[in-house]
Amino acid sequence: MQLTIEFGGGLELLCDSKKIHHVNVEFEQQNEEDKLTMRELLSWVQTNLIKERPEMFIKGDTVRPGVLVLVNDCDWELSGQLNTSLEEKDVVVFISTLHGG
Amino acid sequence: MEGKRNVRICCLCNERRASLKRPKTLQQICTECFYLAFENEIHQIILSNRLFSRGDRVAIGASGGKDSTVLAYVLSKLNRVHDYGLHLFLLSVDEGITGYRDDSLETVHRNQIQYGLPLKIVSYKDLYGWTMDEIVKLIGLKNNCTFCGVFRRQALDRGAAFLKVDKLVTGHNADDIAETILLNILRGDIARLSRCSSIVTGEDGPIPRCKPFKYTYEKEIVMYAYFKKLDYFSTECIYSPNAYRGFAREFIKDLERIRPRAILDIIKSGENFRISTTTKMHEQGTCERCGYISSQWVLIDDQSSSGDGGGSTRCCSSAWWMFTVTVPEALRSISHVCSGGGQNQEKNKEKGGSLHGCIHGKEDEEMKVVFIDKGKRFSAVQSH
């Protein structure tokens, strides 16, 4: 699945200071209704994009409190957070609010 | 299980697609309604607290980070739309931190052009003769944030005086204030606890400061900046290992996830504390040496190496650091600055004379300054 993943608010520093990543995420579809959700994407991102200090990004099984997530410019709190399902060409944005103002 | 394809409609306009959930109200709203609600709330806070008067000259403390960038944008917009009649300025402090402040100041330079606001930069180097890079080299990473914070406070005052402004506004948001209230409780710092939740401080001082974002969630500031594509800088200071504050911050963020109102409720608690009149408070005094406000340092001992008891000098944190500038004679003569109980003596700052400055790093956020003035040894500790 082709996705665009963006990091902002300092999170880009965890992945070689690169803000925008065009990626192809493959996942195993158990049956036809199976969709890639943010839950799987988070662990994919952690494995494949985050190069250092993963604790700045993940806490427990979700993003660290203070990291905002938007899927196609929509707050993931409106779409079920970890259960948000993803589709081809979606844009997922992670922004840290934890850096100084 | 909800999937994102169930598009939600804004609960305010009932037309457009909702883009975010407001932490304050849990409303699901679209970007247009969000901009309006966000700006209007700040407008109401400004009016109900009478933060400004027509014709005021107002400096916006601008770091290039998200909060001050959004503050500069929103304040210039409100000033235009509601005709406050304010003269706005950007005021930045250059601490002299390579790879951090130099980059963020570039953002401020861009903001100056984008928002058409005059910019003044005051630097530690110009004011005090030291950059933070040089200070850290000397004292190490311990306590440097405390120093830097006190220096910045004073630098902002100087910059504000230079611009002849009536008020200084800063981008402190609701999360920051909740965190500070909690931190002051954790430290038993009663004097600061009663001050830190006020929207306006320093009214009796030279330049009052206010925080128009006192009730504004960090999440909304970042969302606003994101949707408006505002240009801000976001790198953590390279010298900020402030673990204690970090824990408080993380705790607040954890609470917010479970119950977003927690942030406003902590502020409400902070505002309504009544401090027992028998509580001993360290008043904000004026440093006898440099004349600046000294809330942080109290003299604890003044053993005399020359046999005489020494005075009751109350000294501010600038004791060791201002020696080369502003300060009148006594401090101008400092010849040594040392850390860790006398090691790392710095001789190249030598100006001649008999005053020696010493700094001892202790635990996190606590330090002791020892200096010797004309043969007398003084120690001062932070008052909390």
Short mmCIF file of C-alpha atoms in Angstrom, two decimals:
data_model
loop_
_atom_site.label_atom_id
_atom_site.label_comp_id
_atom_site.label_asym_id
_atom_site.label_seq_id
_atom_site.Cartn_x
_atom_site.Cartn_y
_atom_site.Cartn_z
CA MET A 1 0.00 0.00 0.00
CA GLN A 2 1.39 3.39 -1.04
CA LEU A 3 1.29 5.87 1.81
CA THR A 4 2.81 9.25 2.55
CA ILE A 5 4.11 9.65 6.05
CA GLU A 6 5.11 13.03 7.42
CA PHE A 7 6.91 13.95 10.61
CA GLY A 8 6.83 17.38 12.19
CA GLY A 9 7.37 19.33 15.38
CA GLY A 10 10.81 17.79 15.84
CA LEU A 11 9.88 14.13 15.24
CA GLU A 12 11.71 14.29 11.92
CA LEU A 13 14.91 14.36 13.96
CA LEU A 14 14.24 10.74 14.87
CA CYS A 15 14.39 9.73 11.21
CA ASP A 16 17.43 11.39 9.74
CA SER A 17 15.74 14.82 9.69
CA LYS A 18 13.61 13.72 6.74
CA LYS A 19 10.08 15.08 7.02
CA ILE A 20 8.23 13.41 4.17
CA HIS A 21 8.46 9.71 3.43
CA HIS A 22 6.75 8.06 0.47
CA VAL A 23 6.50 4.46 1.47
CA ASN A 24 5.10 1.18 0.37
CA VAL A 25 3.73 -0.75 3.32
CA GLU A 26 3.07 -4.42 2.84
CA PHE A 27 0.90 -6.28 5.27
CA GLU A 28 -0.51 -9.74 5.42
CA GLN A 29 -4.18 -9.81 4.67
CA GLN A 30 -5.73 -12.68 6.62
CA ASN A 31 -9.02 -12.36 4.78
CA GLU A 32 -10.52 -9.91 2.32
CA GLU A 33 -12.09 -7.57 4.87
CA ASP A 34 -8.78 -7.13 6.61
CA LYS A 35 -7.55 -3.57 6.34
CA LEU A 36 -4.32 -2.01 7.36
CA THR A 37 -4.96 0.03 10.48
CA MET A 38 -2.96 2.63 12.31
CA ARG A 39 -2.07 -0.05 14.85
CA GLU A 40 -0.06 -1.96 12.26
CA LEU A 41 1.26 1.20 10.68
CA LEU A 42 2.70 2.42 13.98
CA SER A 43 4.76 -0.69 14.45
CA TRP A 44 5.82 -0.55 10.80
CA VAL A 45 6.94 3.06 11.22
CA GLN A 46 8.79 2.24 14.38
CA THR A 47 10.66 -0.59 12.69
CA ASN A 48 11.28 1.03 9.34
CA LEU A 49 11.50 4.79 9.75
CA ILE A 50 12.47 5.65 13.31
CA LYS A 51 16.23 5.57 13.58
CA GLU A 52 16.78 6.82 17.12
CA ARG A 53 15.08 7.51 20.44
CA PRO A 54 11.87 5.53 19.71
CA GLU A 55 10.62 6.47 23.20
CA MET A 56 10.03 9.99 21.85
CA PHE A 57 7.52 8.50 19.44
CA ILE A 58 5.96 5.42 21.04
CA LYS A 59 4.78 4.76 24.56
CA GLY A 60 3.19 1.39 25.23
CA ASP A 61 1.25 0.32 22.17
CA THR A 62 0.46 3.78 20.86
CA VAL A 63 2.09 7.14 20.20
CA ARG A 64 3.55 8.95 23.13
CA PRO A 65 1.10 11.40 24.70
CA GLY A 66 1.75 14.78 23.13
CA VAL A 67 2.24 13.39 19.63
CA LEU A 68 -0.60 14.47 17.33
CA VAL A 69 -1.71 12.19 14.53
CA LEU A 70 -3.65 13.23 11.44
CA VAL A 71 -4.89 10.95 8.69
CA ASN A 72 -5.64 12.92 5.53
CA ASP A 73 -5.60 16.12 7.59
CA CYS A 74 -8.11 14.77 10.07
CA ASP A 75 -7.33 14.32 13.78
CA TRP A 76 -7.14 10.58 14.41
CA GLU A 77 -9.19 11.08 17.57
CA LEU A 78 -12.13 11.42 15.19
CA SER A 79 -11.44 8.23 13.31
CA GLY A 80 -10.82 5.69 16.05
CA GLN A 81 -7.11 6.28 16.72
CA LEU A 82 -5.36 2.89 16.52
CA ASN A 83 -8.39 1.38 14.78
CA THR A 84 -8.35 3.93 11.97
CA SER A 85 -8.20 1.94 8.76
CA LEU A 86 -5.96 3.09 5.98
CA GLU A 87 -6.40 3.15 2.24
CA GLU A 88 -4.17 3.53 -0.77
CA LYS A 89 -2.48 6.98 -1.03
CA ASP A 90 -3.48 8.10 2.45
CA VAL A 91 -1.35 10.77 4.11
CA VAL A 92 -0.47 10.17 7.74
CA VAL A 93 1.08 13.03 9.72
CA PHE A 94 2.79 12.78 13.12
CA ILE A 95 3.54 16.04 14.95
CA SER A 96 5.20 16.33 18.30
CA THR A 97 3.92 19.06 20.60
CA LEU A 98 6.66 18.39 23.10
CA HIS A 99 9.32 20.69 21.76
CA GLY A 100 9.85 24.13 23.16
CA GLY A 101 7.71 27.02 22.10
CA MET B 1 -14.78 -0.02 15.75
CA GLU B 2 -14.94 3.19 13.83
CA GLY B 3 -13.12 3.52 10.56
CA LYS B 4 -12.00 6.83 9.20
CA ARG B 5 -14.29 6.52 6.22
CA ASN B 6 -17.21 7.40 8.45
CA VAL B 7 -16.80 11.08 7.76
CA ARG B 8 -17.91 13.19 10.68
CA ILE B 9 -19.56 16.52 10.19
CA CYS B 10 -18.59 19.64 12.11
CA CYS B 11 -20.91 20.07 15.10
CA LEU B 12 -20.83 23.85 14.79
CA CYS B 13 -21.57 24.54 11.12
CA ASN B 14 -23.14 21.16 10.34
CA GLU B 15 -21.68 21.46 6.87
CA ARG B 16 -18.01 20.79 6.54
CA ARG B 17 -16.02 17.72 7.46
CA ALA B 18 -14.77 17.76 11.08
CA SER B 19 -10.98 17.94 11.26
CA LEU B 20 -10.24 17.83 14.94
CA LYS B 21 -11.55 17.10 18.37
CA ARG B 22 -11.16 20.04 20.74
CA PRO B 23 -9.57 18.95 24.02
CA LYS B 24 -11.39 21.68 25.94
CA THR B 25 -14.91 20.83 24.83
CA LEU B 26 -14.53 17.49 23.03
CA GLN B 27 -16.42 19.08 20.13
CA GLN B 28 -15.69 17.74 16.68
CA ILE B 29 -15.20 20.70 14.41
CA CYS B 30 -13.94 21.72 10.98
CA THR B 31 -10.88 23.88 10.40
CA GLU B 32 -12.86 27.04 9.61
CA CYS B 33 -14.95 26.80 12.79
CA PHE B 34 -11.80 25.92 14.71
CA TYR B 35 -9.96 29.05 13.56
CA LEU B 36 -12.89 31.19 14.61
CA ALA B 37 -13.36 29.51 17.98
CA PHE B 38 -9.62 29.57 18.70
CA GLU B 39 -9.19 33.25 17.83
CA ASN B 40 -12.41 34.30 19.56
CA GLU B 41 -11.46 32.61 22.80
CA ILE B 42 -8.17 34.46 22.87
CA HIS B 43 -9.97 37.70 22.04
CA GLN B 44 -12.34 37.09 24.97
CA ILE B 45 -9.44 36.35 27.32
CA ILE B 46 -7.76 39.59 26.24
CA LEU B 47 -10.96 41.58 26.84
CA SER B 48 -12.09 39.99 30.09
CA ASN B 49 -8.64 40.35 31.65
CA ARG B 50 -8.07 43.81 30.14
CA LEU B 51 -4.67 42.75 28.98
CA PHE B 52 -4.14 45.80 26.76
CA SER B 53 -5.18 49.41 26.38
CA ARG B 54 -5.49 51.28 23.10
CA GLY B 55 -2.19 52.70 22.00
CA ASP B 56 -0.11 50.23 24.03
CA ARG B 57 3.27 49.23 22.70
CA VAL B 58 3.46 45.47 23.10
CA ALA B 59 6.48 43.22 22.66
CA ILE B 60 5.87 39.59 21.77
CA GLY B 61 8.57 37.35 23.20
CA ALA B 62 9.44 35.42 20.04
CA SER B 63 11.55 32.29 20.04
CA GLY B 64 10.61 31.04 16.60
CA GLY B 65 8.85 28.08 18.25
CA LYS B 66 5.23 27.10 17.82
CA ASP B 67 3.70 29.05 20.69
CA SER B 68 5.27 32.42 20.02
CA THR B 69 4.82 32.04 16.27
CA VAL B 70 1.10 31.37 16.67
CA LEU B 71 0.89 34.17 19.24
CA ALA B 72 2.48 36.67 16.85
CA TYR B 73 0.14 35.59 14.08
CA VAL B 74 -3.05 35.62 16.15
CA LEU B 75 -2.25 38.82 18.00
CA SER B 76 -1.53 40.75 14.82
CA LYS B 77 -4.73 39.36 13.33
CA LEU B 78 -6.86 40.29 16.36
CA ASN B 79 -5.23 43.70 16.52
CA ARG B 80 -6.26 44.26 12.90
CA VAL B 81 -9.73 42.70 13.03
CA HIS B 82 -10.85 44.12 16.38
CA ASP B 83 -8.86 47.33 16.08
CA TYR B 84 -7.08 47.10 19.43
CA GLY B 85 -4.83 49.95 18.36
CA LEU B 86 -1.67 48.18 19.56
CA HIS B 87 1.86 48.70 18.30
CA LEU B 88 3.32 45.21 18.15
CA PHE B 89 6.98 44.23 18.16
CA LEU B 90 8.83 40.94 18.06
CA LEU B 91 11.45 40.59 20.77
CA SER B 92 13.91 37.71 20.65
CA VAL B 93 16.72 36.64 22.86
CA ASP B 94 19.88 35.20 21.39
CA GLU B 95 21.37 33.00 24.10
CA GLY B 96 24.29 32.12 21.90
CA ILE B 97 23.58 28.43 21.44
CA THR B 98 25.05 27.22 18.20
CA GLY B 99 22.86 24.87 16.20
CA TYR B 100 19.76 25.83 18.15
CA ARG B 101 19.14 29.49 18.65
CA ASP B 102 20.86 30.59 15.48
CA ASP B 103 18.45 28.38 13.50
CA SER B 104 15.37 29.45 15.41
CA LEU B 105 16.29 33.12 14.97
CA GLU B 106 16.16 32.60 11.24
CA THR B 107 12.53 31.62 11.73
CA VAL B 108 11.93 34.82 13.69
CA HIS B 109 13.52 36.80 10.86
CA ARG B 110 11.05 35.20 8.45
CA ASN B 111 8.15 35.91 10.85
CA GLN B 112 9.23 39.55 10.92
CA ILE B 113 8.67 39.74 7.19
CA GLN B 114 5.58 37.50 7.08
CA TYR B 115 3.73 39.45 9.77
CA GLY B 116 5.27 42.84 9.09
CA LEU B 117 6.34 43.33 12.71
CA PRO B 118 9.53 45.13 13.74
CA LEU B 119 12.07 42.82 15.38
CA LYS B 120 14.59 43.43 18.14
CA ILE B 121 17.12 40.80 19.13
CA VAL B 122 18.99 41.05 22.42
CA SER B 123 21.92 38.74 22.93
CA TYR B 124 23.54 37.37 26.06
CA LYS B 125 26.86 38.14 24.49
CA ASP B 126 26.07 41.83 24.10
CA LEU B 127 24.33 42.17 27.45
CA TYR B 128 26.59 40.10 29.62
CA GLY B 129 29.67 39.28 27.62
CA TRP B 130 28.95 35.54 27.71
CA THR B 131 27.17 33.20 25.35
CA MET B 132 25.38 30.11 26.69
CA ASP B 133 27.91 28.02 24.78
CA GLU B 134 30.68 29.64 26.81
CA ILE B 135 28.75 29.31 30.07
CA VAL B 136 28.07 25.61 29.51
CA LYS B 137 31.71 25.08 28.70
CA LEU B 138 32.44 26.54 32.10
CA ILE B 139 29.74 25.14 34.36
CA GLY B 140 28.78 21.97 32.51
CA LEU B 141 25.26 20.77 31.78
CA LYS B 142 24.06 20.85 35.36
CA ASN B 143 21.78 23.74 36.19
CA ASN B 144 22.43 25.54 32.96
CA CYS B 145 18.67 25.79 32.29
CA THR B 146 18.14 27.62 35.53
CA PHE B 147 20.80 30.11 34.63
CA CYS B 148 19.56 30.48 31.14
CA GLY B 149 16.00 31.05 32.37
CA VAL B 150 17.00 33.79 34.75
CA PHE B 151 19.20 35.41 32.12
CA ARG B 152 16.47 35.28 29.55
CA ARG B 153 14.03 36.91 31.91
CA GLN B 154 16.36 39.81 32.40
CA ALA B 155 17.32 39.98 28.75
CA LEU B 156 13.64 40.25 27.81
CA ASP B 157 13.27 43.09 30.30
CA ARG B 158 16.18 44.89 28.75
CA GLY B 159 14.87 44.37 25.24
CA ALA B 160 11.43 45.56 26.32
CA ALA B 161 12.96 48.66 27.88
CA PHE B 162 14.88 49.31 24.68
CA LEU B 163 11.67 49.10 22.64
CA LYS B 164 9.92 51.28 25.23
CA VAL B 165 6.99 48.88 25.37
CA ASP B 166 4.18 48.93 27.92
CA LYS B 167 3.74 45.17 27.99
CA LEU B 168 5.50 41.99 27.18
CA VAL B 169 3.45 38.99 26.05
CA THR B 170 4.75 35.43 26.04
CA GLY B 171 3.45 32.28 24.42
CA HIS B 172 3.07 30.19 27.59
CA ASN B 173 0.12 27.88 26.99
CA ALA B 174 -2.27 26.02 29.30
CA ASP B 175 -0.09 22.91 29.31
CA ASP B 176 2.98 24.95 30.29
CA ILE B 177 1.13 26.65 33.12
CA ALA B 178 -0.36 23.42 34.46
CA GLU B 179 3.13 21.95 34.37
CA THR B 180 4.62 24.89 36.25
CA ILE B 181 1.90 24.79 38.91
CA LEU B 182 2.58 21.11 39.43
CA LEU B 183 6.31 21.69 39.52
CA ASN B 184 6.00 24.41 42.15
CA ILE B 185 3.89 22.05 44.27
CA LEU B 186 6.49 19.33 43.84
CA ARG B 187 9.18 21.76 44.97
CA GLY B 188 7.20 23.37 47.77
CA ASP B 189 7.85 26.70 46.13
CA ILE B 190 4.94 28.59 47.65
CA ALA B 191 5.94 32.04 46.45
CA ARG B 192 6.08 30.91 42.86
CA LEU B 193 3.00 28.77 43.26
CA SER B 194 0.93 31.82 44.01
CA ARG B 195 2.46 33.83 41.17
CA CYS B 196 2.68 31.32 38.38
CA SER B 197 -1.00 30.97 37.63
CA SER B 198 -1.64 34.69 37.16
CA ILE B 199 -2.31 35.83 33.63
CA VAL B 200 -0.51 39.11 34.29
CA THR B 201 2.64 39.28 36.39
CA GLY B 202 5.12 41.97 37.27
CA GLU B 203 2.60 44.79 37.34
CA ASP B 204 4.63 46.47 40.05
CA GLY B 205 7.85 45.98 38.09
CA PRO B 206 9.16 47.84 35.08
CA ILE B 207 7.27 45.91 32.42
CA PRO B 208 4.18 43.78 33.09
CA ARG B 209 4.10 40.41 31.38
CA CYS B 210 1.05 38.58 30.25
CA LYS B 211 0.10 35.23 28.82
CA PRO B 212 -2.81 35.41 26.39
CA PHE B 213 -2.53 31.62 25.81
CA LYS B 214 -3.01 30.82 29.48
CA TYR B 215 -6.14 28.81 28.73
CA THR B 216 -5.11 27.61 25.28
CA TYR B 217 -4.24 23.94 24.84
CA GLU B 218 -0.92 23.09 23.29
CA LYS B 219 -2.70 20.64 21.03
CA GLU B 220 -4.80 23.44 19.57
CA ILE B 221 -1.80 25.72 19.09
CA VAL B 222 0.00 23.01 17.16
CA MET B 223 -3.12 22.13 15.15
CA TYR B 224 -3.65 25.81 14.35
CA ALA B 225 -0.05 26.17 13.18
CA TYR B 226 -0.35 22.97 11.15
CA PHE B 227 -3.60 23.82 9.38
CA LYS B 228 -2.52 27.42 8.76
CA LYS B 229 0.90 26.19 7.60
CA LEU B 230 2.66 28.66 9.89
CA ASP B 231 6.41 28.62 9.76
CA TYR B 232 7.88 27.58 13.09
CA PHE B 233 11.01 25.99 14.43
CA SER B 234 10.93 22.87 16.55
CA THR B 235 14.16 21.57 17.92
CA GLU B 236 14.79 20.93 21.54
CA CYS B 237 17.54 23.03 23.02
CA ILE B 238 20.74 21.03 22.97
CA TYR B 239 21.43 21.88 26.60
CA SER B 240 18.12 20.93 28.20
CA PRO B 241 18.39 17.83 30.32
CA ASN B 242 15.80 19.13 32.78
CA ALA B 243 14.58 15.79 34.03
CA TYR B 244 12.33 16.98 36.83
CA ARG B 245 10.32 19.26 34.56
CA GLY B 246 10.28 16.49 31.96
CA PHE B 247 8.49 14.15 34.38
CA ALA B 248 5.90 16.80 35.23
CA ARG B 249 5.33 17.41 31.55
CA GLU B 250 4.90 13.74 30.77
CA PHE B 251 2.51 13.33 33.69
CA ILE B 252 0.36 16.22 32.41
CA LYS B 253 0.29 14.70 28.94
CA ASP B 254 -0.71 11.32 30.35
CA LEU B 255 -3.52 12.94 32.31
CA GLU B 256 -4.66 14.86 29.26
CA ARG B 257 -5.05 11.65 27.32
CA ILE B 258 -7.37 10.21 29.95
CA ARG B 259 -9.19 13.44 30.71
CA PRO B 260 -8.29 16.56 28.72
CA ARG B 261 -10.03 18.87 31.21
CA ALA B 262 -7.33 17.98 33.74
CA ILE B 263 -5.12 20.73 32.33
CA LEU B 264 -7.69 23.48 32.90
CA ASP B 265 -8.56 22.03 36.28
CA ILE B 266 -4.95 22.18 37.46
CA ILE B 267 -4.88 25.84 36.43
CA LYS B 268 -8.15 26.41 38.25
CA SER B 269 -6.67 24.83 41.37
CA GLY B 270 -3.56 26.99 41.01
CA GLU B 271 -5.67 30.13 40.75
CA ASN B 272 -7.68 29.30 43.83
CA PHE B 273 -5.01 28.28 46.26
CA ARG B 274 -5.05 30.44 49.35
CA ILE B 275 -1.64 30.52 50.90
CA SER B 276 -1.58 30.47 54.67
CA THR B 277 -0.50 33.84 56.02
CA THR B 278 1.96 32.14 58.32
CA THR B 279 3.86 30.66 55.41
CA LYS B 280 7.27 32.18 55.17
CA MET B 281 7.75 33.63 51.73
CA HIS B 282 10.83 34.83 50.03
CA GLU B 283 9.82 38.18 48.73
CA GLN B 284 10.97 39.41 45.41
CA GLY B 285 13.74 41.70 46.40
CA THR B 286 16.16 43.82 44.55
CA CYS B 287 19.73 42.78 44.29
CA GLU B 288 21.92 45.24 46.09
CA ARG B 289 24.58 44.73 43.55
CA CYS B 290 23.01 45.00 40.18
CA GLY B 291 19.62 46.45 41.03
CA TYR B 292 17.66 43.72 39.29
CA ILE B 293 14.86 41.67 40.76
CA SER B 294 16.22 38.83 42.80
CA SER B 295 13.62 36.23 43.54
CA GLN B 296 15.96 33.34 43.29
CA TRP B 297 18.82 33.87 45.59
CA VAL B 298 19.16 34.40 49.26
CA LEU B 299 22.32 34.75 51.15
CA ILE B 300 22.96 31.81 53.44
CA ASP B 301 26.33 32.48 54.89
CA ASP B 302 28.99 35.03 54.75
CA GLN B 303 32.01 33.64 56.45
CA SER B 304 34.71 36.09 56.32
CA SER B 305 38.14 35.09 55.30
CA SER B 306 39.41 38.38 56.61
CA GLY B 307 37.85 37.94 60.01
CA ASP B 308 35.03 40.37 59.75
CA GLY B 309 31.45 39.18 59.63
CA GLY B 310 30.36 40.50 56.32
CA GLY B 311 27.14 42.17 55.42
CA SER B 312 23.68 41.06 54.61
CA THR B 313 24.05 41.25 50.91
CA ARG B 314 21.22 39.62 49.15
CA CYS B 315 22.41 38.44 45.87
CA CYS B 316 20.74 37.50 42.63
CA SER B 317 21.80 34.78 40.28
CA SER B 318 23.56 37.33 38.23
CA ALA B 319 26.21 37.48 40.90
CA TRP B 320 28.71 35.51 39.00
CA TRP B 321 27.53 36.11 35.62
CA MET B 322 26.97 39.74 35.26
CA PHE B 323 30.39 40.66 36.50
CA THR B 324 31.57 41.93 33.26
CA VAL B 325 28.71 44.24 32.44
CA THR B 326 25.96 46.30 34.00
CA VAL B 327 27.02 45.78 37.49
CA PRO B 328 28.77 48.48 39.33
CA GLU B 329 32.23 48.22 40.66
CA ALA B 330 32.00 45.38 43.13
CA LEU B 331 31.05 42.91 40.46
CA ARG B 332 33.10 44.40 37.74
CA SER B 333 36.17 43.35 39.61
CA ILE B 334 35.48 39.64 39.66
CA SER B 335 38.51 37.70 38.69
CA HIS B 336 37.55 34.07 39.03
CA VAL B 337 34.58 31.97 38.18
CA CYS B 338 34.78 28.40 39.21
CA SER B 339 32.50 25.44 39.37
CA GLY B 340 32.46 22.25 41.36
CA GLY B 341 33.94 23.77 44.46
CA GLY B 342 36.86 25.50 43.00
CA GLN B 343 37.96 23.50 40.03
CA ASN B 344 37.89 24.86 36.54
CA GLN B 345 39.00 28.26 37.48
CA GLU B 346 38.53 30.62 34.67
CA LYS B 347 41.19 33.21 34.47
CA ASN B 348 40.69 34.64 31.09
CA LYS B 349 37.77 36.71 32.33
CA GLU B 350 40.06 38.40 34.70
CA LYS B 351 39.36 42.04 35.16
CA GLY B 352 41.59 42.51 38.15
CA GLY B 353 40.32 43.19 41.67
CA SER B 354 39.35 41.01 44.55
CA LEU B 355 35.92 39.59 43.84
CA HIS B 356 35.75 35.90 43.03
CA GLY B 357 32.69 34.07 41.80
CA CYS B 358 32.14 30.38 42.35
CA ILE B 359 29.37 28.13 41.33
CA HIS B 360 28.51 24.75 42.76
CA GLY B 361 26.14 22.43 40.95
CA LYS B 362 24.11 20.32 43.35
CA GLU B 363 21.07 18.23 42.58
CA ASP B 364 18.81 19.02 39.73
CA GLU B 365 17.61 22.61 39.81
CA GLU B 366 19.53 23.58 42.84
CA MET B 367 22.74 25.42 42.99
CA LYS B 368 24.88 27.43 45.20
CA VAL B 369 26.89 30.45 44.32
CA VAL B 370 29.94 31.34 46.28
CA PHE B 371 31.85 34.47 45.66
CA ILE B 372 34.49 36.39 47.40
CA ASP B 373 34.25 40.11 47.56
CA LYS B 374 37.20 42.03 48.86
CA GLY B 375 38.26 39.18 51.04
CA LYS B 376 34.78 38.25 52.24
CA ARG B 377 33.25 35.01 51.22
CA PHE B 378 29.56 34.92 50.35
CA SER B 379 27.33 32.00 49.52
CA ALA B 380 23.88 32.19 48.08
CA VAL B 381 21.41 29.47 47.30
CA GLN B 382 18.24 29.39 45.35
CA SER B 383 15.37 30.23 47.58
CA HIS B 384 13.20 27.23 46.95
#
